[in-house]
Amino acid sequence: MKSKKLENNKPVNKKLNNLLLQNKTGKKKYYIGTYALVCFFMAVVLIAVYIAVITSLMTKAEANFVEFHWIPEQGISFRAYIDAFTKDYGGTNVMIGLKNTLIIYLPGIIVGLYVSAVAAFAFAKMKFPFKVVMFGILMGTMMIPQNMNIIARVLMFDQLDWIGTPWPIMIPRMLGTIGVIYFLRQYYMSIPKDLIDAARIDGLSYFGVFNRIMLPISVSPLLIQFIFQFIAGYNDYNDPLYFLTSNANLHTVQLTLAFLVDPYEQDWPLRLAACLASALPMFLLYLFTQNLMLKGLDVSASIKG
Amino acid sequence: MKLLAKAGFSKQIFFKKKEAVVGKGEKIQGFLMAVIPFIGFLAFTAFPLGLTIFVSFTDLHSYDLTTLQWCGFDNYIKLFGLPMFKDAVVNTLYFLLSVPINLVSQLFIANLLNKPLNKTFKKVARLILYIPTIIGGVAVALIWNWILEPNYGVFNSLLSALGLEKIGFTTTKEWFMPSVLIIKWWSAGLNVLIFQSALANVDNSLKEAARIDGASERRIFFSVVIPQISPMILYTLMIECIAAFQEMSVMQIIAGNGVGPSNSAVTLSYLMYRMTNENIYTEGFGLASALGIVLGIVVIIVSVTINTISKKFVSYD
């Protein structure tokens, strides 16, 4: 019976295959147009990056006071990079900015990631009062623009004497991030409940289950979220602008870049050197974690899709 | 089985016992584990929101909250009469154009990269097209500020080499916003990673079926692929709209920390910043809070609208 059916199917399959092959061979495509278009867009990126690199290596006189040269005519100098890292620009420079960004954002992101993961586990696998209400409200806040209540936050943090300190940026991040909770909740929901039940019967508390079992198996999604959070924190401009502008010693990288725009003395090589130097750590991070990040994007695409 | 039953060990009782162990303390522990982010929400979102609403009905010109005076809807009336508010609304709406422009070009490039190209080429292309996103908003704005610089910038050097007149990209009203849109396109529009994996997840058999039925590639893209990834598109649309309503950094950097040529760098968010930092004694916190409320209401209306549309028209199959 079975073999007959297969035999019956064969000619149909062959026909279909032929049809598909014809379609493919009949209009054989080399995708030259596609290659050309992709190359064009790559060129758009690379030319701008080249301009930034080459200008950062020019002398100040060449960059500021003559028409742009695609190849520096007065020779290459690393003066701008040295200045960006060592000189004092109103109490800050790229080096101090990098240090401040790490000091201010890393603790907030790491603690916040843990807190978010704990909450995500509870939302995914446990039953407790107000669960639906709490989760619904937290999801709803994703639609509230951050700038809506920024004035009140400034007033509130001023009452606490927190303006000009790292706390207004650090503390709220330590209490968890809604996007992360949502992402990790999706992940924990896919884990079988039997695993938790078994550990519970063996005497672990729910918190113990999370620390001993859930945390080790969710290292990869946590790492993905950490990278995305870190990139977002590194490029954050709004929070430092409101909370840290008054204290030059705590200016983050982004604030340092923004305030290098000195209206009296334009120094383009310096500005571009600072831009590239500040982007380099992120570029290296992306280079080394590219596969992980693509995986993270894959997962979030399938969640949202 | 009978023996077990005699010993009082029926299946039901066993499961009840298991439930008793497994579910013990679940309610309290679960609540405690989930409550910290909720406390964060109450302290740093809900409370400031309430305070914003309250302050928006008062007159407050200093950080000292004891000096505030109740003034009803005065701030809202004053806000809608403010000339700079009109500029800010126009500029913010103008800037919103960047959302569809970037979305379409992201989809276009992602679709190009999903064709059967050489694998190494694809990998390099993805790496390079992600660079603008890595560089980050402020640095991108500074790099383009140099490219568009009015005196000796790259574009103007090219123009003068061709014998054309130089253009004040960042110093004239007509060119300011187009320059901002170009910068935003370069930094966000080329980021194709978001859509690429969504496009790669589209069921190939559907495309094959359409192809056998004789559909053109364009028709397949618009009638098969786009509906499949529509939830992703609308989600991105919503997030990008919310972000675009709050943009101020690009304009501020290329305008050199000010209002720009005839107020063209003033967006709603920058106006709020300006009221509380530079014009604290003339405009003050009350007016800025009222602006925050207006901004928030507009954004919430937009995102709820997009959400409703997505529930009505988008296929979640």
Coordinates of C-alpha atoms in Angstrom, one line a residue:
Chain A
M1 CA 0.0 0.0 0.0
K2 CA 2.6 2.4 1.0
S3 CA 5.0 1.9 -1.9
K4 CA 2.1 2.3 -4.3
K5 CA 1.3 5.7 -2.9
L6 CA 4.8 6.8 -3.1
E7 CA 5.1 5.6 -6.7
N8 CA 1.9 7.5 -7.5
N9 CA 3.3 10.6 -6.0
K10 CA 6.6 10.5 -7.7
P11 CA 5.6 11.8 -11.2
V12 CA 3.8 14.7 -9.6
N13 CA 6.8 15.6 -7.5
K14 CA 9.0 15.4 -10.6
K15 CA 6.7 17.6 -12.5
L16 CA 6.7 20.1 -9.7
N17 CA 10.4 20.0 -9.5
N18 CA 10.8 20.5 -13.2
L19 CA 8.4 23.4 -13.0
L20 CA 10.5 25.0 -10.2
L21 CA 13.7 24.3 -12.0
Q22 CA 12.5 25.8 -15.2
N23 CA 11.4 28.8 -13.3
K24 CA 14.9 29.1 -11.8
T25 CA 16.9 28.2 -14.9
G26 CA 14.6 29.9 -17.3
K27 CA 15.1 33.3 -15.7
K28 CA 18.5 32.7 -14.2
K29 CA 19.4 35.7 -12.0
Y30 CA 22.8 36.9 -10.9
Y31 CA 21.3 39.6 -8.7
I32 CA 23.8 42.2 -10.2
G33 CA 21.3 45.0 -9.4
T34 CA 21.0 43.9 -5.8
Y35 CA 24.7 43.7 -5.3
A36 CA 25.1 47.2 -6.8
L37 CA 22.4 48.6 -4.6
V38 CA 23.8 47.1 -1.4
C39 CA 27.3 48.3 -2.4
F40 CA 25.8 51.8 -2.8
F41 CA 24.4 51.8 0.7
M42 CA 27.6 50.4 2.1
A43 CA 29.5 53.2 0.3
V44 CA 27.1 55.8 1.9
V45 CA 28.1 54.6 5.3
L46 CA 31.8 54.1 4.6
I47 CA 32.3 57.5 2.9
A48 CA 31.0 59.3 5.9
V49 CA 33.1 57.2 8.2
Y50 CA 36.2 57.9 6.0
I51 CA 35.5 61.6 6.1
A52 CA 35.4 61.5 9.9
V53 CA 38.6 59.4 10.1
I54 CA 40.6 61.5 7.7
T55 CA 39.4 64.8 9.2
S56 CA 40.3 63.6 12.7
L57 CA 43.9 63.0 11.4
M58 CA 44.3 66.5 9.8
T59 CA 46.0 69.4 11.4
K60 CA 43.6 72.0 12.7
A61 CA 44.6 74.6 10.1
E62 CA 43.9 72.3 7.2
A63 CA 40.5 71.1 8.4
N64 CA 39.2 74.5 9.6
F65 CA 40.5 77.1 7.1
V66 CA 40.8 75.5 3.6
E67 CA 38.4 73.6 1.3
F68 CA 38.1 69.9 2.3
H69 CA 40.9 67.6 1.0
W70 CA 40.1 63.9 0.6
I71 CA 43.7 63.1 1.4
P72 CA 45.4 65.3 4.0
E73 CA 48.0 67.5 2.3
Q74 CA 49.7 68.8 5.5
G75 CA 50.5 65.4 6.7
I76 CA 48.8 63.2 9.3
S77 CA 48.8 64.1 13.0
F78 CA 47.4 62.3 16.0
R79 CA 47.2 65.6 18.0
A80 CA 43.4 65.5 18.0
Y81 CA 43.3 62.1 19.6
I82 CA 45.9 62.9 22.2
D83 CA 44.0 66.1 23.1
A84 CA 40.7 64.4 23.2
F85 CA 42.0 61.9 25.8
T86 CA 44.3 64.1 27.9
K87 CA 43.4 67.8 27.7
D88 CA 40.9 69.4 30.1
Y89 CA 37.7 70.6 28.5
G90 CA 35.8 72.3 31.3
G91 CA 36.6 69.5 33.7
T92 CA 36.1 66.6 31.3
N93 CA 37.5 64.8 28.3
V94 CA 36.8 61.5 26.4
M95 CA 38.7 59.5 28.9
I96 CA 36.8 60.9 31.9
G97 CA 33.6 60.5 30.0
L98 CA 34.2 56.9 29.3
K99 CA 35.1 56.2 32.9
N100 CA 31.9 58.0 34.1
T101 CA 29.7 56.2 31.6
L102 CA 31.0 52.9 32.9
I103 CA 30.7 53.9 36.6
I104 CA 27.2 55.3 36.3
Y105 CA 25.5 52.9 33.9
L106 CA 27.1 49.5 34.6
P107 CA 25.9 49.0 38.2
G108 CA 22.4 50.2 37.2
I109 CA 22.2 47.9 34.2
I110 CA 23.6 44.8 36.0
V111 CA 21.4 45.1 39.1
G112 CA 18.5 46.0 37.0
L113 CA 19.0 43.0 34.8
Y114 CA 18.9 40.7 37.8
V115 CA 15.8 42.4 39.3
S116 CA 14.1 42.3 35.9
A117 CA 14.9 38.6 35.4
V118 CA 13.5 37.7 38.9
A119 CA 10.3 39.6 38.1
A120 CA 10.1 38.1 34.6
F121 CA 10.3 34.6 36.1
A122 CA 7.5 35.4 38.6
F123 CA 5.3 36.8 35.8
A124 CA 5.9 33.8 33.6
K125 CA 5.7 30.9 36.0
M126 CA 3.9 31.9 39.2
K127 CA 0.4 32.7 40.4
F128 CA 0.1 35.6 42.8
P129 CA -2.4 38.4 43.6
F130 CA -2.4 41.4 41.3
K131 CA -0.3 39.6 38.8
V132 CA -2.4 40.6 35.7
V133 CA -2.9 44.1 36.9
M134 CA 0.8 44.7 37.7
F135 CA 1.9 43.3 34.4
G136 CA -0.7 45.2 32.4
I137 CA 0.3 48.5 34.1
L138 CA 4.0 47.8 33.5
M139 CA 3.4 47.1 29.8
G140 CA 1.3 50.2 29.5
T141 CA 4.2 52.4 30.6
M142 CA 6.0 51.5 27.4
M143 CA 3.6 53.8 25.7
I144 CA 4.3 56.8 28.0
P145 CA 7.1 59.0 26.6
Q146 CA 10.0 59.4 29.0
N147 CA 10.0 63.2 28.5
M148 CA 6.4 63.6 29.6
N149 CA 7.3 63.6 33.3
I150 CA 11.0 64.8 33.1
I151 CA 10.2 68.2 34.7
A152 CA 8.7 66.5 37.8
R153 CA 11.6 64.1 38.0
V154 CA 14.0 67.0 38.0
L155 CA 12.0 68.7 40.8
M156 CA 11.8 65.4 42.7
F157 CA 15.5 64.6 42.4
D158 CA 16.3 68.2 43.3
Q159 CA 14.3 67.8 46.6
L160 CA 16.5 64.7 47.3
D161 CA 19.6 66.6 46.4
W162 CA 20.4 64.0 43.7
I163 CA 21.0 66.5 40.8
G164 CA 24.6 66.3 39.8
T165 CA 25.0 62.8 41.3
P166 CA 24.8 59.4 39.6
W167 CA 21.7 58.4 41.5
P168 CA 18.9 59.7 39.2
I169 CA 20.3 57.6 36.4
M170 CA 21.5 54.6 38.5
I171 CA 18.6 54.0 41.0
P172 CA 15.6 53.8 38.5
R173 CA 17.6 51.5 36.3
M174 CA 18.4 49.2 39.3
L175 CA 14.7 48.7 39.8
G176 CA 14.3 46.9 36.5
T177 CA 13.5 47.7 32.9
I178 CA 10.1 46.9 31.4
G179 CA 11.3 45.9 28.0
V180 CA 13.7 43.4 29.6
I181 CA 11.0 42.0 31.7
Y182 CA 8.8 41.4 28.7
F183 CA 11.6 39.8 26.7
L184 CA 12.7 37.5 29.5
R185 CA 9.2 36.6 30.4
Q186 CA 8.7 35.2 26.9
Y187 CA 11.8 33.2 27.4
Y188 CA 10.8 31.7 30.8
M189 CA 7.4 30.9 29.5
S190 CA 8.9 28.4 27.1
I191 CA 10.6 26.4 30.0
P192 CA 8.6 23.4 31.2
K193 CA 6.9 23.8 34.6
D194 CA 8.0 20.3 35.6
L195 CA 11.5 21.5 36.0
I196 CA 10.4 24.0 38.6
D197 CA 8.0 21.5 40.3
A198 CA 10.8 18.9 40.6
A199 CA 13.1 21.5 42.3
R200 CA 10.3 22.6 44.5
I201 CA 9.7 19.0 45.7
D202 CA 13.4 18.8 46.4
G203 CA 12.9 21.6 48.8
L204 CA 14.0 24.8 47.0
S205 CA 12.1 28.0 47.5
Y206 CA 10.9 29.8 44.3
F207 CA 13.7 32.3 44.8
G208 CA 16.1 29.4 45.1
V209 CA 14.6 27.8 41.9
F210 CA 15.4 31.0 40.1
N211 CA 18.9 31.4 41.4
R212 CA 19.9 27.7 41.1
I213 CA 18.1 26.7 37.9
M214 CA 16.6 29.5 35.9
L215 CA 19.6 31.9 36.1
P216 CA 22.2 29.4 34.8
I217 CA 20.0 28.3 31.9
S218 CA 19.1 31.8 30.8
V219 CA 22.7 33.2 30.6
S220 CA 22.5 33.7 26.8
P221 CA 19.2 35.8 26.8
L222 CA 20.5 37.8 29.8
L223 CA 23.7 38.5 27.9
I224 CA 21.8 39.6 24.9
Q225 CA 19.7 42.0 27.0
F226 CA 22.8 43.2 28.7
I227 CA 24.4 44.2 25.4
F228 CA 21.4 46.0 24.2
Q229 CA 20.9 47.8 27.5
F230 CA 24.6 48.8 27.6
I231 CA 24.5 50.2 24.0
A232 CA 21.3 52.1 24.9
G233 CA 22.9 53.5 28.1
Y234 CA 26.2 54.3 26.4
N235 CA 24.3 56.4 23.8
D236 CA 21.9 57.9 26.3
Y237 CA 21.8 61.7 26.0
N238 CA 18.6 62.9 27.6
D239 CA 19.1 61.7 31.2
P240 CA 22.6 63.0 31.6
L241 CA 21.6 66.3 30.0
Y242 CA 19.0 66.9 32.7
F243 CA 20.7 65.3 35.7
L244 CA 24.5 65.6 35.2
T245 CA 25.1 68.8 33.2
S246 CA 25.7 70.8 36.4
N247 CA 28.5 68.5 37.5
A248 CA 31.3 68.5 34.9
N249 CA 33.2 65.8 36.8
L250 CA 30.4 63.3 36.1
H251 CA 29.8 64.1 32.4
T252 CA 29.2 60.9 30.4
V253 CA 30.7 60.3 27.0
Q254 CA 27.7 61.7 25.2
L255 CA 27.6 64.9 27.3
T256 CA 31.4 65.3 26.8
L257 CA 30.9 65.0 23.0
A258 CA 28.0 67.5 23.0
F259 CA 29.9 70.1 25.0
L260 CA 33.1 69.8 22.9
V261 CA 31.1 72.0 20.5
D262 CA 32.8 75.2 21.6
P263 CA 31.3 78.1 19.8
Y264 CA 34.4 80.3 20.0
E265 CA 37.0 77.9 18.9
Q266 CA 35.9 75.4 16.3
D267 CA 38.3 72.4 16.3
W268 CA 36.9 69.9 13.9
P269 CA 39.7 67.3 14.1
L270 CA 39.2 67.3 17.9
R271 CA 35.5 66.8 17.7
L272 CA 35.7 64.0 15.1
A273 CA 38.5 62.3 17.0
A274 CA 36.4 62.4 20.1
C275 CA 33.4 60.9 18.1
L276 CA 35.5 58.1 16.7
A277 CA 37.2 57.4 20.0
S278 CA 33.9 57.2 21.8
A279 CA 32.4 54.9 19.1
L280 CA 35.3 52.5 19.1
P281 CA 34.5 50.5 22.3
M282 CA 30.9 50.0 21.0
F283 CA 32.2 48.9 17.7
L284 CA 34.5 46.3 19.3
L285 CA 31.7 45.1 21.5
Y286 CA 29.5 44.7 18.4
L287 CA 32.3 42.9 16.5
F288 CA 32.8 40.3 19.2
T289 CA 29.2 39.8 20.1
Q290 CA 27.7 40.0 16.6
N291 CA 26.3 36.5 16.5
L292 CA 24.8 36.9 19.9
M293 CA 23.2 40.2 19.0
L294 CA 21.8 38.8 15.7
K295 CA 20.3 35.9 17.7
G296 CA 18.7 38.4 20.1
L297 CA 17.2 40.3 17.2
D298 CA 15.9 37.0 15.7
V299 CA 14.2 36.2 19.0
S300 CA 12.7 39.6 19.5
A301 CA 11.5 39.6 15.8
S302 CA 9.7 36.3 16.4
I303 CA 8.2 37.5 19.6
K304 CA 6.9 40.7 18.1
G305 CA 5.9 38.9 14.9
Chain B
M1 CA -3.3 -0.5 42.1
K2 CA -5.8 -1.9 44.5
L3 CA -3.1 -2.4 47.1
L4 CA -2.0 1.2 46.8
A5 CA -5.6 2.3 47.1
K6 CA -5.9 0.3 50.2
A7 CA -2.9 1.9 51.7
G8 CA -4.6 5.2 51.2
F9 CA -2.3 6.3 48.4
S10 CA -4.7 7.2 45.6
K11 CA -3.6 9.2 42.6
Q12 CA -5.7 12.2 43.7
I13 CA -4.1 12.4 47.1
F14 CA -0.7 12.1 45.6
F15 CA -1.3 15.1 43.3
K16 CA -2.8 17.0 46.2
K17 CA 0.3 16.4 48.2
K18 CA 2.5 17.4 45.3
E19 CA 0.5 20.6 44.9
A20 CA 0.8 21.3 48.5
V21 CA 4.6 21.2 48.4
V22 CA 5.0 22.9 45.0
G23 CA 2.5 25.7 45.6
K24 CA 3.5 26.5 49.1
G25 CA 4.3 30.2 49.5
E26 CA 3.8 30.7 45.8
K27 CA 1.5 33.7 46.3
I28 CA 3.8 35.6 48.7
Q29 CA 7.0 34.7 47.0
G30 CA 5.7 35.5 43.6
F31 CA 4.4 38.9 44.7
L32 CA 7.6 39.8 46.4
M33 CA 9.6 38.8 43.3
A34 CA 7.5 40.8 40.9
V35 CA 6.9 43.9 43.1
I36 CA 10.3 45.6 42.8
P37 CA 9.9 46.8 39.2
F38 CA 6.4 47.9 40.2
I39 CA 7.8 49.9 43.0
G40 CA 10.2 51.4 40.5
F41 CA 7.2 52.3 38.3
L42 CA 5.4 53.9 41.2
A43 CA 8.4 55.9 42.4
F44 CA 9.9 57.0 39.0
T45 CA 7.0 57.0 36.6
A46 CA 3.6 57.2 38.4
F47 CA 4.6 59.7 41.1
P48 CA 6.4 62.1 38.8
L49 CA 3.5 61.9 36.4
G50 CA 1.1 62.9 39.1
L51 CA 3.5 65.7 40.1
T52 CA 3.7 66.9 36.5
I53 CA -0.1 67.1 36.3
F54 CA -0.2 69.0 39.6
V55 CA 2.6 71.4 38.7
S56 CA 1.1 72.1 35.3
F57 CA -1.8 73.8 37.1
T58 CA 0.5 76.0 39.2
D59 CA 2.9 78.9 38.8
L60 CA 6.4 77.8 39.8
H61 CA 9.6 79.6 38.9
S62 CA 12.1 78.1 41.2
Y63 CA 13.2 74.7 42.6
D64 CA 11.6 75.6 45.9
L65 CA 8.2 73.8 45.9
T66 CA 6.8 76.0 48.7
T67 CA 6.7 79.0 46.3
L68 CA 4.1 77.5 44.0
Q69 CA 0.8 79.2 43.4
W70 CA -2.4 77.7 42.0
C71 CA -3.3 79.2 38.7
G72 CA -5.8 76.8 37.0
F73 CA -5.6 76.4 33.3
D74 CA -3.5 79.6 32.8
N75 CA -0.4 77.6 31.8
Y76 CA -2.3 75.7 29.0
I77 CA -3.8 78.9 27.7
K78 CA -0.4 80.6 27.8
L79 CA 1.3 77.6 26.1
F80 CA -1.0 77.6 23.1
G81 CA -0.4 81.3 22.6
L82 CA 3.4 81.0 22.8
P83 CA 5.0 81.7 19.3
M84 CA 7.8 79.3 20.0
F85 CA 5.3 76.5 20.8
K86 CA 3.9 76.8 17.3
D87 CA 7.4 76.5 15.9
A88 CA 8.1 73.5 18.0
V89 CA 4.9 71.8 16.9
V90 CA 5.7 72.4 13.2
N91 CA 9.3 71.3 13.6
T92 CA 8.3 68.1 15.6
L93 CA 5.8 67.2 12.9
Y94 CA 8.3 67.9 10.2
F95 CA 10.8 65.6 12.0
L96 CA 8.2 62.9 12.2
L97 CA 8.6 62.5 8.4
S98 CA 11.8 60.7 9.3
V99 CA 9.8 57.7 10.7
P100 CA 8.2 56.6 7.4
I101 CA 11.3 57.5 5.4
N102 CA 13.5 55.4 7.6
L103 CA 11.0 52.5 7.8
V104 CA 10.7 52.2 4.1
S105 CA 14.4 52.3 3.4
Q106 CA 15.0 49.8 6.2
L107 CA 12.5 47.4 4.6
F108 CA 13.9 48.0 1.2
I109 CA 17.5 47.3 2.2
A110 CA 16.5 44.3 4.4
N111 CA 14.7 42.9 1.4
L112 CA 17.8 43.3 -0.8
L113 CA 19.9 41.5 1.8
N114 CA 17.4 38.6 2.0
K115 CA 18.0 37.7 -1.6
P116 CA 20.3 34.7 -2.2
L117 CA 23.6 36.7 -2.2
N118 CA 27.0 35.5 -1.3
K119 CA 27.2 34.7 2.4
T120 CA 30.4 36.5 3.2
F121 CA 29.2 39.6 1.3
K122 CA 25.9 39.5 3.3
K123 CA 27.8 39.3 6.6
V124 CA 30.1 42.2 5.7
A125 CA 27.1 44.3 4.5
R126 CA 25.3 43.7 7.7
L127 CA 28.3 44.7 9.7
I128 CA 28.9 47.9 7.8
L129 CA 25.2 48.9 7.6
Y130 CA 25.0 48.6 11.4
I131 CA 28.0 51.0 12.0
P132 CA 25.8 54.2 12.1
T133 CA 23.7 52.7 14.9
I134 CA 26.8 51.9 16.9
I135 CA 28.3 55.4 16.6
G136 CA 25.3 56.8 18.5
G137 CA 23.2 59.9 18.1
V138 CA 25.5 62.7 19.3
A139 CA 28.6 61.5 17.5
V140 CA 26.6 60.9 14.2
A141 CA 25.2 64.5 14.5
L142 CA 28.7 65.8 15.0
I143 CA 30.2 63.9 12.0
W144 CA 27.4 65.2 9.8
N145 CA 27.7 68.6 11.2
W146 CA 31.2 68.6 9.7
I147 CA 30.1 67.1 6.4
L148 CA 27.4 69.8 6.1
E149 CA 29.5 72.6 7.6
P150 CA 28.7 75.9 5.8
N151 CA 32.3 77.2 5.2
Y152 CA 34.7 74.4 4.6
G153 CA 32.6 71.3 5.1
V154 CA 32.7 68.4 2.7
F155 CA 29.5 69.1 0.7
N156 CA 30.3 72.8 0.4
S157 CA 33.9 72.1 -0.7
L158 CA 32.4 69.8 -3.4
L159 CA 29.9 72.4 -4.4
S160 CA 32.6 75.1 -4.8
A161 CA 34.8 72.7 -6.7
L162 CA 32.0 72.3 -9.2
G163 CA 31.7 76.1 -9.4
L164 CA 28.4 76.3 -7.5
E165 CA 27.4 78.5 -4.6
K166 CA 27.8 77.2 -1.1
I167 CA 24.7 76.3 0.9
G168 CA 24.2 77.0 4.6
F169 CA 22.8 73.5 5.4
T170 CA 22.7 74.2 9.1
T171 CA 22.4 78.0 9.1
T172 CA 19.3 78.5 6.8
K173 CA 15.7 77.7 7.6
E174 CA 15.0 75.9 4.3
W175 CA 17.9 73.5 4.7
F176 CA 17.9 72.9 8.4
M177 CA 15.2 70.2 8.7
P178 CA 16.2 68.4 5.4
S179 CA 19.7 68.2 6.9
V180 CA 18.3 66.7 10.1
L181 CA 16.3 64.2 8.1
I182 CA 19.4 63.2 6.1
I183 CA 21.3 62.7 9.3
K184 CA 18.5 60.6 10.9
W185 CA 18.2 58.6 7.7
W186 CA 21.9 57.8 7.7
S187 CA 22.0 56.8 11.4
A188 CA 18.7 54.9 11.6
G189 CA 17.5 54.1 8.0
L190 CA 20.5 51.9 7.2
N191 CA 19.9 49.8 10.3
V192 CA 18.4 46.8 8.6
L193 CA 19.0 44.2 11.3
I194 CA 15.5 44.7 12.8
F195 CA 13.7 43.7 9.6
Q196 CA 16.1 41.3 8.2
S197 CA 15.4 38.5 10.7
A198 CA 11.7 39.2 10.4
L199 CA 11.9 38.8 6.6
A200 CA 14.0 35.7 7.0
N201 CA 11.3 34.1 9.2
V202 CA 8.6 34.5 6.4
D203 CA 7.4 31.1 5.4
N204 CA 9.1 30.2 2.1
S205 CA 6.4 27.8 1.0
L206 CA 3.9 30.7 0.7
K207 CA 6.3 32.5 -1.6
E208 CA 6.9 29.4 -3.7
A209 CA 3.1 28.8 -4.0
A210 CA 2.6 32.4 -5.2
R211 CA 5.5 32.0 -7.6
I212 CA 4.0 28.9 -9.1
D213 CA 0.7 30.7 -9.5
G214 CA 2.6 33.2 -11.6
A215 CA 2.8 36.2 -9.2
S216 CA 5.6 38.7 -10.0
E217 CA 8.3 39.3 -7.4
R218 CA 6.9 42.7 -6.6
R219 CA 3.4 41.3 -6.1
I220 CA 4.8 38.5 -3.8
F221 CA 6.6 41.1 -1.7
F222 CA 3.5 43.3 -1.2
S223 CA 0.8 40.6 -1.0
V224 CA 2.7 37.8 0.8
V225 CA 5.7 39.1 2.6
I226 CA 4.5 42.4 3.9
P227 CA 1.3 41.0 5.5
Q228 CA 3.4 38.3 7.2
I229 CA 5.7 40.8 8.9
S230 CA 3.0 43.5 9.5
P231 CA 3.0 43.1 13.3
M232 CA 6.7 43.8 13.4
I233 CA 6.3 46.8 11.1
L234 CA 3.6 48.3 13.3
Y235 CA 5.5 47.7 16.5
T236 CA 8.6 49.4 15.0
L237 CA 6.4 52.2 13.7
M238 CA 5.0 52.8 17.2
I239 CA 8.4 52.8 19.0
E240 CA 9.9 55.1 16.4
C241 CA 7.0 57.5 16.6
I242 CA 7.3 57.7 20.4
A243 CA 11.1 58.4 20.0
A244 CA 10.6 60.9 17.2
F245 CA 8.2 63.0 19.3
Q246 CA 10.9 63.3 21.9
E247 CA 13.9 64.0 19.6
M248 CA 16.1 67.0 20.4
S249 CA 19.8 65.9 20.4
V250 CA 20.4 66.0 16.6
M251 CA 18.9 69.4 16.2
Q252 CA 20.7 70.7 19.3
I253 CA 24.1 69.5 18.1
I254 CA 24.0 70.8 14.6
A255 CA 22.4 74.1 15.7
G256 CA 25.3 74.5 18.2
N257 CA 23.1 74.3 21.4
G258 CA 20.5 76.9 20.6
V259 CA 17.3 77.6 18.7
G260 CA 18.8 77.3 15.2
P261 CA 18.0 79.5 12.2
S262 CA 14.6 81.1 12.8
N263 CA 13.7 78.7 15.6
S264 CA 14.0 75.6 13.3
A265 CA 15.9 73.6 15.9
V266 CA 13.2 74.0 18.5
T267 CA 11.2 70.8 19.1
L268 CA 8.7 70.1 21.8
S269 CA 11.3 68.3 23.9
Y270 CA 13.9 71.1 23.5
L271 CA 11.3 73.7 24.3
M272 CA 10.7 71.9 27.6
Y273 CA 14.4 71.8 28.3
R274 CA 14.7 75.5 27.5
M275 CA 11.9 76.5 29.7
T276 CA 13.4 74.9 32.8
N277 CA 17.1 75.7 32.1
E278 CA 17.4 79.0 30.3
N279 CA 14.1 80.6 30.8
I280 CA 13.3 79.4 34.3
Y281 CA 12.3 82.8 35.6
T282 CA 10.1 83.9 32.7
E283 CA 8.4 80.6 31.7
G284 CA 9.1 78.2 34.6
F285 CA 8.2 74.7 35.6
G286 CA 4.4 75.1 35.4
L287 CA 4.5 75.9 31.7
A288 CA 7.0 73.2 31.1
S289 CA 4.9 70.7 32.9
A290 CA 1.9 71.7 30.8
L291 CA 4.0 71.1 27.7
G292 CA 4.9 67.7 29.1
I293 CA 1.3 66.8 29.6
V294 CA 0.4 68.0 26.0
L295 CA 3.3 66.0 24.6
G296 CA 2.4 62.9 26.5
I297 CA -1.3 63.0 25.5
V298 CA -0.4 63.4 21.8
V299 CA 2.1 60.5 22.0
I300 CA -0.4 58.3 23.8
I301 CA -3.1 59.1 21.3
V302 CA -0.8 58.2 18.4
S303 CA 0.4 54.9 20.0
V304 CA -3.1 53.8 20.9
T305 CA -4.2 54.6 17.4
I306 CA -1.4 52.5 15.9
N307 CA -2.2 49.7 18.4
T308 CA -5.9 49.7 17.4
I309 CA -5.0 49.7 13.7
S310 CA -2.7 46.7 14.3
K311 CA -5.4 44.8 16.1
K312 CA -7.9 45.4 13.3
F313 CA -5.9 45.0 10.1
V314 CA -2.7 43.1 11.0
S315 CA -2.7 39.4 10.5
Y316 CA -1.2 37.4 13.4
D317 CA -1.3 34.1 11.6

